[in-house]
mmCIF file of C-alpha atoms in Angstrom:
data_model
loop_
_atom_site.group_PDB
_atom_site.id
_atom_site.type_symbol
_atom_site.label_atom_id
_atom_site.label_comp_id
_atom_site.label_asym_id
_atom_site.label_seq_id
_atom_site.Cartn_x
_atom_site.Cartn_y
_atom_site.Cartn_z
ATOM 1 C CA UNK A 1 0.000 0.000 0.000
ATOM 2 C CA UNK A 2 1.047 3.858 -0.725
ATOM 3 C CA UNK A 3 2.390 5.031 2.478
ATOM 4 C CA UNK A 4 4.890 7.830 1.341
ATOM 5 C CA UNK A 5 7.709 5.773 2.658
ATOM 6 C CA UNK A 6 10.564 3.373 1.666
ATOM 7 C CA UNK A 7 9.586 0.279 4.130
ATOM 8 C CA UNK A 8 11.605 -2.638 4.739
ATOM 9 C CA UNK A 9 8.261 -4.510 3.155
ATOM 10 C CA UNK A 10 8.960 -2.118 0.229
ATOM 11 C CA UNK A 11 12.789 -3.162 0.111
ATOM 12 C CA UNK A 12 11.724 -6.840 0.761
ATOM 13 C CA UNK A 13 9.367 -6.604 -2.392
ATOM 14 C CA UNK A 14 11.912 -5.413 -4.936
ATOM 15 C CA UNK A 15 14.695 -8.356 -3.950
ATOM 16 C CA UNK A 16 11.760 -10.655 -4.277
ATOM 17 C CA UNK A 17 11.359 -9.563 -7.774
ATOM 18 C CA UNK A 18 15.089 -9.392 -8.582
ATOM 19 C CA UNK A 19 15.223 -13.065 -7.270
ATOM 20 C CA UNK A 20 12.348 -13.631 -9.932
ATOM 21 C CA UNK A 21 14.346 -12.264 -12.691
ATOM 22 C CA UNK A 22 11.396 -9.298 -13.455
ATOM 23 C CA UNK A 23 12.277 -8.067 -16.777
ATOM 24 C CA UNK A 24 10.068 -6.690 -19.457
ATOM 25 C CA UNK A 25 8.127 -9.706 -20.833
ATOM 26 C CA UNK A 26 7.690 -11.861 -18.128
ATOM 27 C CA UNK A 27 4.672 -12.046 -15.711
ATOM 28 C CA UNK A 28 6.759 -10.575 -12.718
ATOM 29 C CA UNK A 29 7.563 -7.604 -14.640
ATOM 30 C CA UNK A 30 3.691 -7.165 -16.251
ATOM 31 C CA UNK A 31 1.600 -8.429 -13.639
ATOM 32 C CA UNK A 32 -0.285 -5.450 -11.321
ATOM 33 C CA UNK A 33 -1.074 -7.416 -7.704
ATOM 34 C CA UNK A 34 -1.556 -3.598 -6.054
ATOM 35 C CA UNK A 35 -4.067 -3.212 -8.829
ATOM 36 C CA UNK A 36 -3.136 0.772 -9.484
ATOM 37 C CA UNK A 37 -3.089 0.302 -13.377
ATOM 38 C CA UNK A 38 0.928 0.562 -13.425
ATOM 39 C CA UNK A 39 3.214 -2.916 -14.409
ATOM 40 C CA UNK A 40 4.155 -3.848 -11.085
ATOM 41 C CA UNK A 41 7.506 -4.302 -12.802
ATOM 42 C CA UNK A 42 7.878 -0.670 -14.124
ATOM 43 C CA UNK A 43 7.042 0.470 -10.375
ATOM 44 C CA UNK A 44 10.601 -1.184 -9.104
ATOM 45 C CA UNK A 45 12.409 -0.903 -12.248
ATOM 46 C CA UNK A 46 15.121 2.117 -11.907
ATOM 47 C CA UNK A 47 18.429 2.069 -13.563
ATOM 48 C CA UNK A 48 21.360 2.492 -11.520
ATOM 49 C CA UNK A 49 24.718 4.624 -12.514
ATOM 50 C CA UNK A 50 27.163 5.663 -10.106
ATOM 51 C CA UNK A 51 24.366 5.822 -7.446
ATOM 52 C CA UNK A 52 22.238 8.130 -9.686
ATOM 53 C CA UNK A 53 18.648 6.942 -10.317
ATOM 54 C CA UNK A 54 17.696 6.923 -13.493
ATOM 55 C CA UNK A 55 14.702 5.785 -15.669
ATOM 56 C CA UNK A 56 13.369 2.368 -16.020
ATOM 57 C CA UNK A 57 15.847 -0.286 -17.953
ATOM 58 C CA UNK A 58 13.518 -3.215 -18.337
ATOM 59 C CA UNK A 59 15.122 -5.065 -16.057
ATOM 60 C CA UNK A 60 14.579 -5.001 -11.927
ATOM 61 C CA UNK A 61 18.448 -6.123 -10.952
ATOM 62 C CA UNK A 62 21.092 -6.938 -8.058
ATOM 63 C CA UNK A 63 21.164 -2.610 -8.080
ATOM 64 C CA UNK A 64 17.661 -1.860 -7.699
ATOM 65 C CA UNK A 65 17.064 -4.178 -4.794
ATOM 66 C CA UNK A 66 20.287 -2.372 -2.683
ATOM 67 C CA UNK A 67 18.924 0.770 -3.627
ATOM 68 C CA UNK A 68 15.559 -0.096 -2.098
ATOM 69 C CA UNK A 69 17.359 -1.063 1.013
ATOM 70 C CA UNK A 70 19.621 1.523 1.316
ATOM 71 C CA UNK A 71 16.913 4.044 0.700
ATOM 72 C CA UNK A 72 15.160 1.903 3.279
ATOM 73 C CA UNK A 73 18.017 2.347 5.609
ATOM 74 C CA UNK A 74 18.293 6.045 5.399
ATOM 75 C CA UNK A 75 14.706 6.470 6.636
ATOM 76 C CA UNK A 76 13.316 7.969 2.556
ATOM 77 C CA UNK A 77 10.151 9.173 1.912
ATOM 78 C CA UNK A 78 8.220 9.152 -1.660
#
């Protein structure tokens, strides 16, 4: 749920979909559980350079998930 805050569940959620190997195609990346009308898959899906967050890649990867947590971490807000 929307709660204007990187949670550990929120962290949790975008390892779980890195372990999945979510990538553009497959029903990890396209499927919508929170039912907004967004890919669940483009809602994790950053790309990562040099700690700069950048648009979606197509891919949710090893950098995404760290970000999550480290965002997670550092007590962010969305």
């Amino acid at each position: 749920f929307h709660d204007n805050a990187v949670s550990a569940s929120d962290a949790q959620a975008v390892f779980a979909y890195f372990k999945k190997g979510a990538k553009v195609g497959n029903v990890y990346y396209e499927q919508d559980l929170n039912q907004n009308n967004v890919r669940d898959g483009l809602e994790y899906d950053r790309s990562v350079t040099a700690g700069v967050i950048g648009a979606p890649d197509g891919v949710i990867g090893a950098q995404e998930a760290q970000l999550a947590f480290a965002q997670f971490k550092l007590g962010y807000k969305c």
